[in-house]
PDB file of C-alpha atoms in Angstrom:
ATOM      1  CA  THR A  10       0.000   0.000   0.000  1.00 41.00           C
ATOM      2  CA  ARG A  11       1.108   3.531  -0.588  1.00 42.00           C
ATOM      3  CA  PRO A  12       1.892   5.813   2.381  1.00 44.00           C
ATOM      4  CA  GLY A  13      -1.243   7.382   3.808  1.00 46.00           C
ATOM      5  CA  ALA A  14      -3.549   4.733   2.327  1.00 42.00           C
ATOM      6  CA  LEU A  15      -6.232   3.533   4.683  1.00 42.00           C
ATOM      7  CA  GLU A  16      -5.771   0.055   6.079  1.00 39.00           C
ATOM      8  CA  PRO A  17      -8.784  -2.227   6.002  1.00 38.00           C
ATOM      9  CA  SER A  18     -10.718  -1.905   9.242  1.00 38.00           C
ATOM     10  CA  VAL A  19     -10.783  -4.809  11.645  1.00 37.00           C
ATOM     11  CA  SER A  20     -13.854  -5.465  13.745  1.00 36.00           C
ATOM     12  CA  ARG A  21     -12.986  -5.709  17.439  1.00 37.00           C
ATOM     13  CA  PRO A  22     -15.276  -6.122  20.432  1.00 40.00           C
ATOM     14  CA  GLY A  23     -16.204  -2.878  22.215  1.00 46.00           C
ATOM     15  CA  PRO A  24     -14.089  -1.656  25.145  1.00 60.00           C
ATOM     16  CA  ALA A  25     -12.698  -5.095  24.809  1.00 78.00           C
ATOM     17  CA  ALA A  26     -14.427  -7.530  27.062  1.00 87.00           C
ATOM     18  CA  ALA A  27     -11.214  -9.556  26.859  1.00 90.00           C
ATOM     19  CA  ASP A  28      -9.237  -6.600  28.252  1.00 93.00           C
ATOM     20  CA  LEU A  29     -11.751  -6.159  31.062  1.00 95.00           C
ATOM     21  CA  ARG A  30     -11.540  -9.869  31.863  1.00 96.00           C
ATOM     22  CA  GLU A  31      -7.739  -9.581  32.053  1.00 96.00           C
ATOM     23  CA  ARG A  32      -8.069  -6.597  34.399  1.00 97.00           C
ATOM     24  CA  LEU A  33     -10.495  -8.482  36.649  1.00 97.00           C
ATOM     25  CA  ALA A  34      -8.047 -11.380  36.919  1.00 98.00           C
ATOM     26  CA  ALA A  35      -5.081  -9.040  37.522  1.00 98.00           C
ATOM     27  CA  THR A  36      -6.986  -7.116  40.206  1.00 98.00           C
ATOM     28  CA  ALA A  37      -7.901 -10.366  41.975  1.00 98.00           C
ATOM     29  CA  GLU A  38      -4.246 -11.495  41.772  1.00 98.00           C
ATOM     30  CA  SER A  39      -3.139  -8.202  43.340  1.00 98.00           C
ATOM     31  CA  PHE A  40      -5.040  -9.132  46.521  1.00 98.00           C
ATOM     32  CA  ILE A  41      -3.301 -12.482  47.075  1.00 98.00           C
ATOM     33  CA  GLY A  42      -2.028 -12.536  50.645  1.00 98.00           C
ATOM     34  CA  VAL A  43      -4.610 -10.126  52.095  1.00 98.00           C
ATOM     35  CA  ASP A  44      -6.147 -11.468  55.314  1.00 97.00           C
ATOM     36  CA  TYR A  45      -9.615 -12.954  55.474  1.00 98.00           C
ATOM     37  CA  ALA A  46     -12.123 -10.938  57.505  1.00 97.00           C
ATOM     38  CA  TRP A  47     -15.812 -11.818  57.775  1.00 96.00           C
ATOM     39  CA  GLY A  48     -17.758  -8.911  56.275  1.00 96.00           C
ATOM     40  CA  GLY A  49     -14.558  -7.334  54.936  1.00 96.00           C
ATOM     41  CA  THR A  50     -14.453  -5.443  51.647  1.00 95.00           C
ATOM     42  CA  THR A  51     -11.068  -3.662  51.730  1.00 94.00           C
ATOM     43  CA  THR A  52      -7.373  -4.485  51.915  1.00 93.00           C
ATOM     44  CA  ARG A  53      -7.222  -2.654  55.246  1.00 94.00           C
ATOM     45  CA  SER A  54     -10.028  -4.624  56.894  1.00 94.00           C
ATOM     46  CA  GLY A  55      -9.487  -7.821  54.907  1.00 97.00           C
ATOM     47  CA  PHE A  56     -11.948  -9.625  52.646  1.00 98.00           C
ATOM     48  CA  ASP A  57     -14.580 -12.273  52.915  1.00 98.00           C
ATOM     49  CA  CYS A  58     -15.321 -14.186  49.713  1.00 98.00           C
ATOM     50  CA  SER A  59     -18.148 -12.008  48.391  1.00 98.00           C
ATOM     51  CA  GLY A  60     -16.400  -8.845  49.631  1.00 98.00           C
ATOM     52  CA  LEU A  61     -13.378  -9.740  47.504  1.00 98.00           C
ATOM     53  CA  VAL A  62     -15.631 -10.129  44.457  1.00 98.00           C
ATOM     54  CA  LEU A  63     -17.362  -6.831  45.243  1.00 97.00           C
ATOM     55  CA  ALA A  64     -14.022  -4.980  45.502  1.00 97.00           C
ATOM     56  CA  VAL A  65     -12.503  -6.511  42.354  1.00 98.00           C
ATOM     57  CA  TYR A  66     -15.559  -5.701  40.255  1.00 97.00           C
ATOM     58  CA  ARG A  67     -15.978  -2.175  41.680  1.00 96.00           C
ATOM     59  CA  LEU A  68     -12.315  -1.356  41.032  1.00 96.00           C
ATOM     60  CA  ASN A  69     -12.999  -2.242  37.404  1.00 96.00           C
ATOM     61  CA  GLY A  70     -16.130  -0.096  37.146  1.00 94.00           C
ATOM     62  CA  LEU A  71     -18.712  -2.859  37.541  1.00 95.00           C
ATOM     63  CA  ALA A  72     -21.546  -2.995  40.066  1.00 93.00           C
ATOM     64  CA  MET A  73     -21.971  -6.254  41.943  1.00 95.00           C
ATOM     65  CA  PRO A  74     -24.377  -7.318  44.708  1.00 96.00           C
ATOM     66  CA  ARG A  75     -22.854  -7.969  48.150  1.00 95.00           C
ATOM     67  CA  SER A  76     -23.902 -11.515  49.102  1.00 96.00           C
ATOM     68  CA  VAL A  77     -22.910 -14.847  47.569  1.00 97.00           C
ATOM     69  CA  ARG A  78     -26.549 -15.684  46.840  1.00 96.00           C
ATOM     70  CA  ASP A  79     -27.256 -12.318  45.175  1.00 97.00           C
ATOM     71  CA  GLN A  80     -24.028 -12.486  43.152  1.00 97.00           C
ATOM     72  CA  TYR A  81     -25.097 -15.915  41.898  1.00 97.00           C
ATOM     73  CA  ARG A  82     -28.563 -14.659  40.956  1.00 96.00           C
ATOM     74  CA  ALA A  83     -27.165 -11.596  39.123  1.00 94.00           C
ATOM     75  CA  GLY A  84     -25.043 -13.557  36.673  1.00 94.00           C
ATOM     76  CA  THR A  85     -25.678 -15.587  33.558  1.00 96.00           C
ATOM     77  CA  ALA A  86     -24.988 -19.323  33.829  1.00 97.00           C
ATOM     78  CA  VAL A  87     -21.732 -20.569  32.303  1.00 96.00           C
ATOM     79  CA  ALA A  88     -20.803 -24.228  31.878  1.00 95.00           C
ATOM     80  CA  GLY A  89     -17.757 -25.286  33.886  1.00 90.00           C
ATOM     81  CA  ASP A  90     -15.871 -26.117  30.691  1.00 92.00           C
ATOM     82  CA  ARG A  91     -16.610 -22.667  29.181  1.00 95.00           C
ATOM     83  CA  LEU A  92     -15.203 -20.448  31.944  1.00 97.00           C
ATOM     84  CA  SER A  93     -13.447 -17.194  31.078  1.00 96.00           C
ATOM     85  CA  LYS A  94     -11.288 -14.980  33.231  1.00 96.00           C
ATOM     86  CA  GLY A  95     -13.427 -12.836  35.501  1.00 97.00           C
ATOM     87  CA  ASP A  96     -16.330 -15.286  35.714  1.00 97.00           C
ATOM     88  CA  LEU A  97     -17.398 -16.220  39.218  1.00 98.00           C
ATOM     89  CA  VAL A  98     -17.322 -19.780  40.508  1.00 98.00           C
ATOM     90  CA  PHE A  99     -19.661 -20.816  43.318  1.00 97.00           C
ATOM     91  CA  PHE A 100     -19.480 -23.543  45.922  1.00 97.00           C
ATOM     92  CA  ASN A 101     -21.623 -25.031  48.666  1.00 95.00           C
ATOM     93  CA  SER A 102     -20.600 -25.894  52.217  1.00 88.00           C
ATOM     94  CA  SER A 103     -21.261 -29.578  51.653  1.00 82.00           C
ATOM     95  CA  PRO A 104     -21.961 -31.527  48.468  1.00 73.00           C
ATOM     96  CA  GLY A 105     -25.531 -30.674  47.469  1.00 74.00           C
ATOM     97  CA  GLY A 106     -25.874 -28.008  50.182  1.00 81.00           C
ATOM     98  CA  GLU A 107     -26.653 -24.293  49.971  1.00 90.00           C
ATOM     99  CA  LEU A 108     -24.387 -21.800  48.231  1.00 95.00           C
ATOM    100  CA  SER A 109     -21.800 -20.586  50.697  1.00 95.00           C
ATOM    101  CA  HIS A 110     -18.694 -19.486  48.809  1.00 97.00           C
ATOM    102  CA  VAL A 111     -17.552 -17.611  45.684  1.00 98.00           C
ATOM    103  CA  GLY A 112     -14.271 -17.121  43.852  1.00 98.00           C
ATOM    104  CA  ILE A 113     -13.023 -15.325  40.734  1.00 98.00           C
ATOM    105  CA  TYR A 114     -11.896 -17.518  37.855  1.00 98.00           C
ATOM    106  CA  ILE A 115      -8.464 -16.494  36.506  1.00 98.00           C
ATOM    107  CA  GLY A 116      -7.860 -19.128  33.820  1.00 97.00           C
ATOM    108  CA  ASN A 117      -6.132 -22.501  33.561  1.00 96.00           C
ATOM    109  CA  GLY A 118      -8.561 -24.171  35.962  1.00 97.00           C
ATOM    110  CA  THR A 119      -7.716 -21.802  38.810  1.00 98.00           C
ATOM    111  CA  PHE A 120      -9.580 -19.203  40.835  1.00 98.00           C
ATOM    112  CA  ILE A 121      -8.820 -16.662  43.549  1.00 98.00           C
ATOM    113  CA  HIS A 122     -10.852 -16.474  46.750  1.00 98.00           C
ATOM    114  CA  ALA A 123     -10.864 -15.447  50.396  1.00 98.00           C
ATOM    115  CA  PRO A 124     -11.110 -18.907  51.997  1.00 96.00           C
ATOM    116  CA  GLY A 125     -11.986 -18.282  55.613  1.00 93.00           C
ATOM    117  CA  SER A 126     -10.984 -17.265  59.100  1.00 94.00           C
ATOM    118  CA  GLY A 127      -7.255 -17.454  59.810  1.00 95.00           C
ATOM    119  CA  LYS A 128      -6.395 -17.688  56.106  1.00 97.00           C
ATOM    120  CA  ASN A 129      -5.611 -15.178  53.378  1.00 97.00           C
ATOM    121  CA  VAL A 130      -6.672 -14.523  49.786  1.00 98.00           C
ATOM    122  CA  ARG A 131      -5.161 -17.237  47.621  1.00 98.00           C
ATOM    123  CA  ARG A 132      -5.196 -19.107  44.340  1.00 98.00           C
ATOM    124  CA  GLU A 133      -6.802 -22.591  44.186  1.00 98.00           C
ATOM    125  CA  SER A 134      -7.484 -25.273  41.599  1.00 98.00           C
ATOM    126  CA  LEU A 135     -11.040 -26.131  40.610  1.00 97.00           C
ATOM    127  CA  ALA A 136      -9.795 -29.711  40.194  1.00 96.00           C
ATOM    128  CA  SER A 137      -8.833 -30.121  43.871  1.00 94.00           C
ATOM    129  CA  GLY A 138     -11.054 -32.687  45.548  1.00 90.00           C
ATOM    130  CA  TYR A 139     -12.535 -30.238  48.041  1.00 91.00           C
ATOM    131  CA  PHE A 140     -13.639 -27.670  45.465  1.00 94.00           C
ATOM    132  CA  LYS A 141     -14.530 -30.178  42.768  1.00 93.00           C
ATOM    133  CA  SER A 142     -17.014 -31.928  45.085  1.00 92.00           C
ATOM    134  CA  ARG A 143     -18.599 -28.633  46.198  1.00 94.00           C
ATOM    135  CA  PHE A 144     -18.755 -26.784  42.865  1.00 95.00           C
ATOM    136  CA  SER A 145     -22.269 -25.370  42.410  1.00 95.00           C
ATOM    137  CA  GLY A 146     -21.930 -23.498  39.133  1.00 96.00           C
ATOM    138  CA  ALA A 147     -20.424 -20.467  37.470  1.00 98.00           C
ATOM    139  CA  ARG A 148     -21.772 -17.119  36.352  1.00 97.00           C
ATOM    140  CA  ALA A 149     -20.669 -14.494  33.833  1.00 96.00           C
ATOM    141  CA  TYR A 150     -21.311 -10.758  34.187  1.00 93.00           C
ATOM    142  CA  LEU A 151     -19.837  -9.380  30.925  1.00 88.00           C
TER     143      LEU A 151
END
């Protein structure tokens, strides 16, 4: 092509959902090591599982309900084998029990969550026996 000629346009998704998904995962990763605190929604106070989700989404300009149950209801179902970065993964306290926990999927079968009292925000595998047996579904918000 000659200098100054227009290049053919390429169609790309709007403010790139893929970029937003990467930012959600990176924000969640930035909180690894922060203490767990029941009811917590900040790095200063610590995070509980749904508080971590709330903070990560808010920091990326997205509104999210506060509780695990409401976060689950707000999303669109995603099959476990179709997860994308930034989707939320939900668990129950015992196989077949009520929803009790949420994490943020970051790719490669892993998620980040605030696991519980005395622990800190960490990365886990969806394939680990504990989480595999308690997986209750996943939701997308983008």
